[in-house]
mmCIF file of C-alpha atoms in Angstrom:
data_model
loop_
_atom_site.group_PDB
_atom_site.id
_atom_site.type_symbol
_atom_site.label_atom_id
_atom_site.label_comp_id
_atom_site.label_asym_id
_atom_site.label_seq_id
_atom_site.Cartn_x
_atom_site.Cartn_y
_atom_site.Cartn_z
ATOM 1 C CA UNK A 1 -21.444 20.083 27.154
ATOM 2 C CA UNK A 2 -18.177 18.084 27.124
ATOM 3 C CA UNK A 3 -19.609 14.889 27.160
ATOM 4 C CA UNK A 4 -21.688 16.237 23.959
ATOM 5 C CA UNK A 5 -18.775 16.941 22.481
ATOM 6 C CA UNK A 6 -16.702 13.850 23.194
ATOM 7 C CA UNK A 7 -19.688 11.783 21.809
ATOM 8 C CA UNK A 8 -19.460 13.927 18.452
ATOM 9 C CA UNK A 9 -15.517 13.446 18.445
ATOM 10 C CA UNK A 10 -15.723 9.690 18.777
ATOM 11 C CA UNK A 11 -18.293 9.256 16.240
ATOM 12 C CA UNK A 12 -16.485 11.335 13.877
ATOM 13 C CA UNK A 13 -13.559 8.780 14.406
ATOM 14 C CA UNK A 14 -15.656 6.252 14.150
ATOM 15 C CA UNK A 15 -17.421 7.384 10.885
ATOM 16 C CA UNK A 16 -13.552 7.566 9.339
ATOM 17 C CA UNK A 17 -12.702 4.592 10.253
ATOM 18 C CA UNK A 18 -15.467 2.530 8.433
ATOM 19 C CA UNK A 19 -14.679 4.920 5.124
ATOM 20 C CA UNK A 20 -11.068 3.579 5.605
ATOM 21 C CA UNK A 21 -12.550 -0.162 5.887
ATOM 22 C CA UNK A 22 -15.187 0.606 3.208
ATOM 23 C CA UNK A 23 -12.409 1.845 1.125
ATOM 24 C CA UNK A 24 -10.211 -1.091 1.328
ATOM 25 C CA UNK A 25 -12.891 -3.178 0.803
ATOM 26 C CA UNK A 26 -13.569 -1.288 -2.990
ATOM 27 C CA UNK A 27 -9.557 -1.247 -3.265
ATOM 28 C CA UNK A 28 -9.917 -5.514 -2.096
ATOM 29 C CA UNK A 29 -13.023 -5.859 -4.918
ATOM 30 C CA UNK A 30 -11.458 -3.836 -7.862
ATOM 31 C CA UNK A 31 -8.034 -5.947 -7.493
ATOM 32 C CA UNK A 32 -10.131 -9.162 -7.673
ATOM 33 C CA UNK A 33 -11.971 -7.510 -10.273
ATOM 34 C CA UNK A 34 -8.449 -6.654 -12.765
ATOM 35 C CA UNK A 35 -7.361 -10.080 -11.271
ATOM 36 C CA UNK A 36 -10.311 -12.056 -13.103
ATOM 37 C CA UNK A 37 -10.347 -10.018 -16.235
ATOM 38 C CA UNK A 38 -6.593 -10.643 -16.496
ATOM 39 C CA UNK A 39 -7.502 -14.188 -15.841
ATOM 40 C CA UNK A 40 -9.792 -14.627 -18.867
ATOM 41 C CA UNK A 41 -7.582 -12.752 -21.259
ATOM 42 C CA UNK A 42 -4.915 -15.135 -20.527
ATOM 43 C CA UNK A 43 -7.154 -17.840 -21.131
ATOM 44 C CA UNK A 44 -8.063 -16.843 -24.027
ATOM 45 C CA UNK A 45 -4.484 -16.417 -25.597
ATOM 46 C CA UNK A 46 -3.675 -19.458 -24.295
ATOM 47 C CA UNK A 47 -6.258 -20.788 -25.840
ATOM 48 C CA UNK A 48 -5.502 -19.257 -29.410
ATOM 49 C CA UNK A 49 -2.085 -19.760 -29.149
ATOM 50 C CA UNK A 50 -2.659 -23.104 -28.579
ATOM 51 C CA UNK A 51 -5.022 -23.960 -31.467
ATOM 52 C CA UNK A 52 -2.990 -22.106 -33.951
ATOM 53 C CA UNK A 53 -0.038 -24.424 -32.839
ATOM 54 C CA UNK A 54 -2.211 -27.179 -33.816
ATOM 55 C CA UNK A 55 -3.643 -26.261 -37.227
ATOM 56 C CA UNK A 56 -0.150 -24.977 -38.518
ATOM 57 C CA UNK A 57 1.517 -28.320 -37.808
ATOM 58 C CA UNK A 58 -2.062 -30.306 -38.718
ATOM 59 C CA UNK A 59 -1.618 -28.302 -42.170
ATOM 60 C CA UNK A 60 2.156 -28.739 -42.790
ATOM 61 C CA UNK A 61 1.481 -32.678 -41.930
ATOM 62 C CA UNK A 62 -1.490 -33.281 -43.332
ATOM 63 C CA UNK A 63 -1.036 -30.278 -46.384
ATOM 64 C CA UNK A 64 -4.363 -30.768 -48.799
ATOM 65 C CA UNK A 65 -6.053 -33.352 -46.586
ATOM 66 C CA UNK A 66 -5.908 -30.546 -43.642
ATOM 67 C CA UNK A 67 -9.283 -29.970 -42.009
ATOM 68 C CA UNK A 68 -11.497 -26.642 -42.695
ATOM 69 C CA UNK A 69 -12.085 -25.008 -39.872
ATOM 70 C CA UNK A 70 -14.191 -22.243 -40.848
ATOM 71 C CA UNK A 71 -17.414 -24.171 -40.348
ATOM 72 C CA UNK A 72 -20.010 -24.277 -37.847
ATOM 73 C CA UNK A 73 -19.988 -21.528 -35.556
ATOM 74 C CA UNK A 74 -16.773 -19.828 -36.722
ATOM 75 C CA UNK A 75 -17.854 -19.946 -40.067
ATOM 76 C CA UNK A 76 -17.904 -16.146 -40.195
ATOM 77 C CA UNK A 77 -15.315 -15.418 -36.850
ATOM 78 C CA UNK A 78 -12.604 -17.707 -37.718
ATOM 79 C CA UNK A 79 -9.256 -15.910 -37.207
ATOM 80 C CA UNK A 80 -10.745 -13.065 -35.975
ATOM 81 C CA UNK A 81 -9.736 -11.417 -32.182
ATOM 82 C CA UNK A 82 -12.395 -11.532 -28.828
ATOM 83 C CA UNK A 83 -14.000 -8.063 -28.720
ATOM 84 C CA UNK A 84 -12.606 -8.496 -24.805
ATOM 85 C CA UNK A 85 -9.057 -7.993 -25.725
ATOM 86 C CA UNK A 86 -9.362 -4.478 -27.361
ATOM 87 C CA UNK A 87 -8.856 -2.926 -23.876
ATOM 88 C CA UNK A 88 -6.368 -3.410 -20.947
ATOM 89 C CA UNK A 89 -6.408 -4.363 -17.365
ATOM 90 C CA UNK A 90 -6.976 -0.785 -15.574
ATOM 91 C CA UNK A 91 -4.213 -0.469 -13.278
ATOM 92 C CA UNK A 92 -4.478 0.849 -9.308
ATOM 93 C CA UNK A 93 -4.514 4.626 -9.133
ATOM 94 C CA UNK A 94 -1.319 5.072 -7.358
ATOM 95 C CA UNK A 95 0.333 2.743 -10.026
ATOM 96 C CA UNK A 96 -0.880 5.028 -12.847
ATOM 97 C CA UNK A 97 1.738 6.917 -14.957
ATOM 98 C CA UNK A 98 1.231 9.678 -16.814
ATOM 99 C CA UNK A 99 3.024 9.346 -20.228
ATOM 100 C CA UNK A 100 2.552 12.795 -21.242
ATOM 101 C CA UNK A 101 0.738 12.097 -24.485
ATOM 102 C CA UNK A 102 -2.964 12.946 -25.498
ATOM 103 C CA UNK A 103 -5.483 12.399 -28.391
ATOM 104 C CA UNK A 104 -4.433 13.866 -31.577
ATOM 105 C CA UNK A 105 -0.438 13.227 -30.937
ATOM 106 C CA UNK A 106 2.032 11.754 -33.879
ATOM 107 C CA UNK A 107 3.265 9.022 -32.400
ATOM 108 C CA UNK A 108 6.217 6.308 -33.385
ATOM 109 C CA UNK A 109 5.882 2.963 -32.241
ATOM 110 C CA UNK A 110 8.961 0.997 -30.839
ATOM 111 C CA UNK A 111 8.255 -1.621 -28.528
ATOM 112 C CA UNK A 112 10.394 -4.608 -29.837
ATOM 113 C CA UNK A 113 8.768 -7.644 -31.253
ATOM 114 C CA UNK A 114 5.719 -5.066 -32.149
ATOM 115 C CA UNK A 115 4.182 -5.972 -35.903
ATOM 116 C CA UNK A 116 4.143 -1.967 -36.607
ATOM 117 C CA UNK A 117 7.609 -1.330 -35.155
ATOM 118 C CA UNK A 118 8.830 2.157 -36.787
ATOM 119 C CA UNK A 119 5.516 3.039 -38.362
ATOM 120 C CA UNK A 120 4.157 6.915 -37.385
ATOM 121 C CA UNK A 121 0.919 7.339 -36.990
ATOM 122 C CA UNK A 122 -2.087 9.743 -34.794
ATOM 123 C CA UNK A 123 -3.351 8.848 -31.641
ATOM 124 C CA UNK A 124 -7.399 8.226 -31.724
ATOM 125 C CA UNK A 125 -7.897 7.374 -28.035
ATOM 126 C CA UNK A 126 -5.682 7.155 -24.809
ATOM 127 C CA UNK A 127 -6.674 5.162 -21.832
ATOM 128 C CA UNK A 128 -4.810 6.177 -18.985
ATOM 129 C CA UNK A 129 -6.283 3.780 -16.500
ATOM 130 C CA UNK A 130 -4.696 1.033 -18.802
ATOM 131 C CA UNK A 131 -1.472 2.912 -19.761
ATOM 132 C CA UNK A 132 -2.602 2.441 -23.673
ATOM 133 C CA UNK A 133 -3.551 4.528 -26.556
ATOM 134 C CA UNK A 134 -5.081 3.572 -30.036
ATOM 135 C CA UNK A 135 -3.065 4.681 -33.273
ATOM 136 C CA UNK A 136 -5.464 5.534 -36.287
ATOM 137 C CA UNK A 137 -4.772 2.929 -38.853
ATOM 138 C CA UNK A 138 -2.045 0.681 -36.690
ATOM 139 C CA UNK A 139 -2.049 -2.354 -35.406
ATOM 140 C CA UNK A 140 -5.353 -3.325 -36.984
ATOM 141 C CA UNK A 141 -7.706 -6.723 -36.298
ATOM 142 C CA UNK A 142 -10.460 -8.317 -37.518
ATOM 143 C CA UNK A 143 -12.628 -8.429 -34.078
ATOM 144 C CA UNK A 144 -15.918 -10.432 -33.884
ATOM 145 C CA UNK A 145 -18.770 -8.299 -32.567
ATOM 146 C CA UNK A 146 -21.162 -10.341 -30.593
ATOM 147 C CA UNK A 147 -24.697 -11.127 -31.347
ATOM 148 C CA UNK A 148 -26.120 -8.850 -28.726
ATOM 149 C CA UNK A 149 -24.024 -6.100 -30.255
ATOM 150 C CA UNK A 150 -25.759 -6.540 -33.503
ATOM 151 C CA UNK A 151 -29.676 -6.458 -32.341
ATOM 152 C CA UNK A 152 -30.186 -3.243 -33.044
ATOM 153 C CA UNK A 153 -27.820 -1.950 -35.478
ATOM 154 C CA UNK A 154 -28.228 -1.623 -39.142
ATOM 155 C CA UNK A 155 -24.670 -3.219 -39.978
ATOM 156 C CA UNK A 156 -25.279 -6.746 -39.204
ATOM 157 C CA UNK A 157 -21.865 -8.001 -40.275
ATOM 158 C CA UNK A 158 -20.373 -9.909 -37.625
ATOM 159 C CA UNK A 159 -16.609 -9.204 -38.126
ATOM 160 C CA UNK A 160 -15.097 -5.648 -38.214
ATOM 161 C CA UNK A 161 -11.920 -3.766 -38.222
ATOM 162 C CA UNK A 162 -10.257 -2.299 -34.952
ATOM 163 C CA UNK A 163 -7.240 -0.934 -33.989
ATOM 164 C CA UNK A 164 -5.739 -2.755 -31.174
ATOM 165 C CA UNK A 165 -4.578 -0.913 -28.478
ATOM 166 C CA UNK A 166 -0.454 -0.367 -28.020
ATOM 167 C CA UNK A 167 0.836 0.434 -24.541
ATOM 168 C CA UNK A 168 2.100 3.804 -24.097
ATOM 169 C CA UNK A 169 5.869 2.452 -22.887
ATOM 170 C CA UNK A 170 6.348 1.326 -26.587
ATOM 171 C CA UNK A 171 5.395 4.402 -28.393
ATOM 172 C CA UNK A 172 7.226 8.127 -28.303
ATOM 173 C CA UNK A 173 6.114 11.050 -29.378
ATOM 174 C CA UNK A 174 7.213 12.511 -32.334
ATOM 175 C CA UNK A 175 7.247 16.528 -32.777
ATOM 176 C CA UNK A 176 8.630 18.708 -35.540
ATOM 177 C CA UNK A 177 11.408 20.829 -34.225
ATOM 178 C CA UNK A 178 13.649 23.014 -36.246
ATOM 179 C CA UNK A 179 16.970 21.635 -37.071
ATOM 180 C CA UNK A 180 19.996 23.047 -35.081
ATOM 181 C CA UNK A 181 22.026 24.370 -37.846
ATOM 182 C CA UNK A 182 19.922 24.928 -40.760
ATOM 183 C CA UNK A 183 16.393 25.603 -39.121
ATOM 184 C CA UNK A 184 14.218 23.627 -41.317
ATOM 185 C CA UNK A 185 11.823 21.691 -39.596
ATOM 186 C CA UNK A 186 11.597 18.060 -39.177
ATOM 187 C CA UNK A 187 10.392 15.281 -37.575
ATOM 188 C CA UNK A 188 12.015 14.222 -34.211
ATOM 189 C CA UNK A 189 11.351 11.295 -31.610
ATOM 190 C CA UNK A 190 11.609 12.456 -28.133
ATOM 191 C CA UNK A 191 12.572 9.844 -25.867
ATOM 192 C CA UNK A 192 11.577 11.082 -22.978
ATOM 193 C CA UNK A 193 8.507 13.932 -21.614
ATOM 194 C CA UNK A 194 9.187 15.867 -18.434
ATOM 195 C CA UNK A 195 5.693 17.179 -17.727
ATOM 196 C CA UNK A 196 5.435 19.953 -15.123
ATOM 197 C CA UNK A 197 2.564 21.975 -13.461
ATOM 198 C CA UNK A 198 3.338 25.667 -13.463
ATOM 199 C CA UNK A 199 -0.118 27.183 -13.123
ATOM 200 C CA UNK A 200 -2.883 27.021 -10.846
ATOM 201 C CA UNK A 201 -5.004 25.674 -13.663
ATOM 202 C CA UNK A 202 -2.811 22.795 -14.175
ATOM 203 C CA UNK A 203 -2.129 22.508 -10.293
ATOM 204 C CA UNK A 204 -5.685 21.532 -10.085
ATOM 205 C CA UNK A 205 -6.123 18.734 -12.874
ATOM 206 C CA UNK A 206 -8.510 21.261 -15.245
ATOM 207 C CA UNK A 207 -5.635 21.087 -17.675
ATOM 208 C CA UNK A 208 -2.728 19.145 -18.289
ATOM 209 C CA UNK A 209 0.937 19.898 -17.239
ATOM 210 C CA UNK A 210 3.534 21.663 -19.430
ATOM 211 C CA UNK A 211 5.440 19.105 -21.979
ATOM 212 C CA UNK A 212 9.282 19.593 -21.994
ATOM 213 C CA UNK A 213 12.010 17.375 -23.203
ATOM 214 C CA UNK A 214 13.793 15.783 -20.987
ATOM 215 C CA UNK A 215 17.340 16.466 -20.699
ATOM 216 C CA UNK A 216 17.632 18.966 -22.733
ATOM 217 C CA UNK A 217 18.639 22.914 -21.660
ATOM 218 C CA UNK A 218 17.729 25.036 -22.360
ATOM 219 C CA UNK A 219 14.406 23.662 -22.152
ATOM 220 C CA UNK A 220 12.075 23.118 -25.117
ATOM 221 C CA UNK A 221 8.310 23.316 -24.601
ATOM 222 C CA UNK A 222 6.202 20.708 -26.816
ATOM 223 C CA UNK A 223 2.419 22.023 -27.216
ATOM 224 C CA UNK A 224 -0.156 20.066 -27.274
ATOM 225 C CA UNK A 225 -1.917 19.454 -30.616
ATOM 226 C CA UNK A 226 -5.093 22.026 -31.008
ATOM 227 C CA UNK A 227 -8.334 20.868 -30.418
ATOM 228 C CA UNK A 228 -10.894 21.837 -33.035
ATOM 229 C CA UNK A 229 -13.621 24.052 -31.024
ATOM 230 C CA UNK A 230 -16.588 22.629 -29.253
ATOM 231 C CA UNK A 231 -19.781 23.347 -31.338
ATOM 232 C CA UNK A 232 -23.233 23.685 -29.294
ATOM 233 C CA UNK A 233 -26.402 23.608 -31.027
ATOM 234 C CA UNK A 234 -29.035 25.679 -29.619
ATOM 235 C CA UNK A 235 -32.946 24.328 -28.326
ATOM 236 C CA UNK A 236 -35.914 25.500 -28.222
ATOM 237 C CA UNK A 237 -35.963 24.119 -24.219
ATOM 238 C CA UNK A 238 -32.361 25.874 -24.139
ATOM 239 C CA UNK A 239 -32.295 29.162 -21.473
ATOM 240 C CA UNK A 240 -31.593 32.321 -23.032
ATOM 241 C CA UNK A 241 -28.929 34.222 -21.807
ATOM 242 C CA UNK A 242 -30.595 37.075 -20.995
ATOM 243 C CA UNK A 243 -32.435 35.394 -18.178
ATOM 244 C CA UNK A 244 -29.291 33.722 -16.666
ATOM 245 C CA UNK A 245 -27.094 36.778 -16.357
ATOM 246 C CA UNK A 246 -30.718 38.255 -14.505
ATOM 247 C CA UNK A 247 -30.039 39.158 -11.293
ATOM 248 C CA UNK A 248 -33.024 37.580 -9.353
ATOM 249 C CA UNK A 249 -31.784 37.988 -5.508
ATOM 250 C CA UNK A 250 -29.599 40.584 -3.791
ATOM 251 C CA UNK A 251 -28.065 39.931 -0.425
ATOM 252 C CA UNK A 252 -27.883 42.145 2.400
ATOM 253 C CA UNK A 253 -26.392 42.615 5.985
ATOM 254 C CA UNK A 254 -29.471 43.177 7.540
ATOM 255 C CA UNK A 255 -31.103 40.292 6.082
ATOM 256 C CA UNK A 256 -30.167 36.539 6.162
ATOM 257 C CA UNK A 257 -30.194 34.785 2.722
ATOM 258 C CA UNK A 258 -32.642 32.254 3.975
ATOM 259 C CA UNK A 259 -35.610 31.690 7.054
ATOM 260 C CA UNK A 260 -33.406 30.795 10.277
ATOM 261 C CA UNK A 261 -35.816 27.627 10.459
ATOM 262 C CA UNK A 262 -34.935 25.958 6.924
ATOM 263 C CA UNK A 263 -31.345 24.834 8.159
ATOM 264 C CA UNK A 264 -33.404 22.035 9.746
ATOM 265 C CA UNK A 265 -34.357 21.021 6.878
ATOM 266 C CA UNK A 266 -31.532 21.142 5.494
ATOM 267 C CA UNK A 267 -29.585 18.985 7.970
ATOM 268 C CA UNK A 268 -31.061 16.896 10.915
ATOM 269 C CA UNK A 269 -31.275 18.820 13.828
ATOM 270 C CA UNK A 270 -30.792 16.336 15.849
ATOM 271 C CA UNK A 271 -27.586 14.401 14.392
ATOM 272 C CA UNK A 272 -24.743 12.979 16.518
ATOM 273 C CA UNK A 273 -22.410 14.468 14.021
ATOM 274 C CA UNK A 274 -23.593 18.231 14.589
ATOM 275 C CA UNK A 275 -20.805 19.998 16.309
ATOM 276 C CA UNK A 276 -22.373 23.795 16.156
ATOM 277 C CA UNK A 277 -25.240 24.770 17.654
ATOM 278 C CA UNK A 278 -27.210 27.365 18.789
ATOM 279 C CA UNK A 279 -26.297 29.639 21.934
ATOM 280 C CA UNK A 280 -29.912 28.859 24.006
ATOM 281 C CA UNK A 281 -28.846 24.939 23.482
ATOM 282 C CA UNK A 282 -25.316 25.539 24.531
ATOM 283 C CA UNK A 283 -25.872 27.654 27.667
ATOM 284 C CA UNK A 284 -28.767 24.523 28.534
ATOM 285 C CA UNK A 285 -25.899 21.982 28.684
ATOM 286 C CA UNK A 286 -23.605 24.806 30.274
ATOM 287 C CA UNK A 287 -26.591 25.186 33.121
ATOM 288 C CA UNK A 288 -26.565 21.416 33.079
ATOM 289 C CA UNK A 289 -22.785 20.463 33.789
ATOM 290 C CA UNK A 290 -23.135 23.502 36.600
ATOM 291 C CA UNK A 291 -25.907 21.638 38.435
ATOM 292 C CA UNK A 292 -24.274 18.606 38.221
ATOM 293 C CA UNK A 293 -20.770 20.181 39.567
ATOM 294 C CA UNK A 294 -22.920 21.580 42.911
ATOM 295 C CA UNK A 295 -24.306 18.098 43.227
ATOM 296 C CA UNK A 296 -20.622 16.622 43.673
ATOM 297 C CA UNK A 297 -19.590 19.438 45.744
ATOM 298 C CA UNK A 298 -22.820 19.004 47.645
ATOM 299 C CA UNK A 299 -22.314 15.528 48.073
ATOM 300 C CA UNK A 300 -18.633 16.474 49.108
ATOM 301 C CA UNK A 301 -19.845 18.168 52.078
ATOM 302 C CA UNK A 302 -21.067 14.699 53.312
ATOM 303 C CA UNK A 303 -17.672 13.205 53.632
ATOM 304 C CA UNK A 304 -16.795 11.835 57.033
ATOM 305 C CA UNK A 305 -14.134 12.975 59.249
ATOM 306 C CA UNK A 306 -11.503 9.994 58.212
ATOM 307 C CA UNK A 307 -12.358 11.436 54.440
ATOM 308 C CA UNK A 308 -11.329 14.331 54.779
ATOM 309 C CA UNK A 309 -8.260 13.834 56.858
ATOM 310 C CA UNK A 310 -6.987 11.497 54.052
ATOM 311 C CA UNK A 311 -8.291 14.503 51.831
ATOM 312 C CA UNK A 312 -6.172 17.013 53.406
ATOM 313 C CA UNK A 313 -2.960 14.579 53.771
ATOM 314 C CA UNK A 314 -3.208 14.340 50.393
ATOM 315 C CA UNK A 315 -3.274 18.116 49.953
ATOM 316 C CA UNK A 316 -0.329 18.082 52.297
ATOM 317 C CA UNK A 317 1.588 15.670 49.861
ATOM 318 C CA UNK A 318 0.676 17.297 46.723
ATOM 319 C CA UNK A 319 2.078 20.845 48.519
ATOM 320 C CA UNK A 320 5.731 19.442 49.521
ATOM 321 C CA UNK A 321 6.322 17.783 45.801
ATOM 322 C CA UNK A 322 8.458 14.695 45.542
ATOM 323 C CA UNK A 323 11.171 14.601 48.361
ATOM 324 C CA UNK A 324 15.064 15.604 48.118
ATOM 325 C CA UNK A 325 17.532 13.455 48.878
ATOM 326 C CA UNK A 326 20.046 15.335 51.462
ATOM 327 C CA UNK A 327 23.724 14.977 51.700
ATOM 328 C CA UNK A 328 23.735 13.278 54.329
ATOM 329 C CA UNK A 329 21.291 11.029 53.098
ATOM 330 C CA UNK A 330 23.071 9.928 50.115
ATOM 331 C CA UNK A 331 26.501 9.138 52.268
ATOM 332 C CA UNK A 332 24.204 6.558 54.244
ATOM 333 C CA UNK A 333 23.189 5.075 51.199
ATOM 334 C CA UNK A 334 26.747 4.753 50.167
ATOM 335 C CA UNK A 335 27.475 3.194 53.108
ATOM 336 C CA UNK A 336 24.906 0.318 53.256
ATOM 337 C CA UNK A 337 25.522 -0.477 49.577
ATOM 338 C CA UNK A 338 29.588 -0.604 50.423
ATOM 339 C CA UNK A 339 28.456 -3.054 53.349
ATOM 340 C CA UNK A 340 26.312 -5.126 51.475
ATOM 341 C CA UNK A 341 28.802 -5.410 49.101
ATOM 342 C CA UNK A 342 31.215 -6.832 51.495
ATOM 343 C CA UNK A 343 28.963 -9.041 53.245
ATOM 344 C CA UNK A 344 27.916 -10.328 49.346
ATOM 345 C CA UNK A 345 31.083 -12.295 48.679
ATOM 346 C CA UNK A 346 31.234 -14.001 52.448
ATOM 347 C CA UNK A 347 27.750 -15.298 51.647
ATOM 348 C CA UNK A 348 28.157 -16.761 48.369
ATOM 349 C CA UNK A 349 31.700 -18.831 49.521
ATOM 350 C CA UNK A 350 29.564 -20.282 52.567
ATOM 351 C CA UNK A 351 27.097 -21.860 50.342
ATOM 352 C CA UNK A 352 29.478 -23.298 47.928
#
């Protein structure tokens, strides 16, 4: 029975280490993965950068004689953005913060350098793999949707408008709070969210963490902005209620819930990962490891005289533990290290 369950114990280990491997292998793939898409992003703002560099100093040189560039296949897409640069690199998991804001937030923008620097506006979407949200009405582009894109949709015009997505470092959240000394209420930027789970709820990722300000005491709670209600349309294939609140099965004690025999087919009977099993199986291997005990005790029995003598000394041994070093033992040892000591120096003078 204990080899049984050493063989489960090491497979189990076994088993965890190639999810561990497997893992890192996913982890290896998805940062190759953000690496590539990164890759071709950058090429392609290179790439823009690069030819708008060119046609503004072509057209300040050249001025009427400049070249049109809105011919040929950019006829309809020239200027416009790659539908691949509306969304961000997702970042790892354990590189993922959470800004604290959600869908349907007033937000401020103020990253420097930003084209809609101090503009307000509502958050439509927030990707929080990407650390990036998308402001209703900000940072718009014209974006040319691709010809597969446009197969089967009515709208066959090939350039539309987008918001562009804004990373969530350079916008804050902006919440009406009541003014200190006359109470009114008005609009305020908060700086900074301290987000904290108080209830079990929140503890377990069904809903998100309490918003406070940081910094502040006493502490002031920003809600979150209310969601309009979830409206389900009923089906003719749709259960009725009636039948799922039915109580169709009653458990007892004297009963089991199930067949004994349909665990089996539940789970294979015979897997090396099975560590419970039944008590006729477990006294077999019990009866089994007892047999095989008498055998070595049996073949014990056949030892020869030598054997056992060395088999009892070895008893002997075991029964006096390790030895004690007397008194009069350690003043010998004193005095052959004090004579060797002498006899060192005499040595090492003759040989020089």
């Amino acid at each position: 029975m204990q080899k049984l369950l050493r063989r489960t114990a090491l497979v189990k280990k076994q088993a965890a280490r190639k999810v561990v491997a497997r893992q890192g292998k996913s982890d290896s793939d998805d940062r190759k993965l953000r690496l590539n898409e990164q890759k071709i992003i950058n090429i392609s703002v290179r790439h823009d950068n690069r030819a708008a560099r060119v046609a503004r100093r072509e057209d300040w040189l050249l001025g009427p004689l400049a070249p049109k560039r809105d011919v040929g296949s950019a006829k309809e897409t020239y200027g416009t953005l790659d539908a691949r640069r509306l969304r961000g690199i997702d970042k790892p998991k354990d590189q993922i913060k959470d800004w604290g804001i959600v869908e349907g937030d007033r937000v401020v923008v103020v990253q420097d350098g930003h084209r809609e620097k101090g503009k307000i506006g509502k958050v439509r979407e927030v990707r929080k793999e990407a650390e990036e949200c998308f402001i209703t009405g900000l940072n718009m582009a014209d974006v040319a949707i691709p010809d597969y894109l446009l197969l089967n949709e009515a709208d066959k015009t090939p350039i539309r408008p987008y918001e562009v997505p804004i990373a969530l470092s350079g916008v804050r959240l902006v919440a009406p709070l009541p003014h200190p000394e006359t109470g009114a209420l008005r609009d305020v930027v908060i700086k900074e969210l301290r987000l904290k789970k108080m209830t079990y709820v929140q503890r377990s990722g069904e809903d998100p963490p309490t918003r406070f300000i940081a910094g502040v005491e006493p502490a002031i709670q920003i809600p979150y902005p209310e969601k309009a209600p979830e409206e389900f349309e009923d089906n003719d294939v749709d259960t009725l209620r009636i039948e799922v609140e039915e109580r169709t099965f009653i458990p007892t004690l004297g009963k089991p819930p199930m067949p004994p025999g349909i665990i089996d087919e539940l789970r294979n009977k015979y897997s090396k990962f099975r560590d419970r099993h039944e008590d006729a199986f477990i006294a077999k291997k019990m009866e089994e490891d007892r047999i095989a005990e008498e055998r070595k005790r049996s073949i014990r029995k056949m030892d020869t005289p030598l054997k056992e003598l060395h088999r009892k000394e070895r008893a002997e041994r075991k029964a006096r533990g390790k030895p004690i070093l007397s008194e009069e033992m350690l003043a010998q040892i004193g005095e052959l290290m004090a004579k060797n000591a002498i006899a060192e120096p005499s040595s090492r003078s003759a040989t020089a």
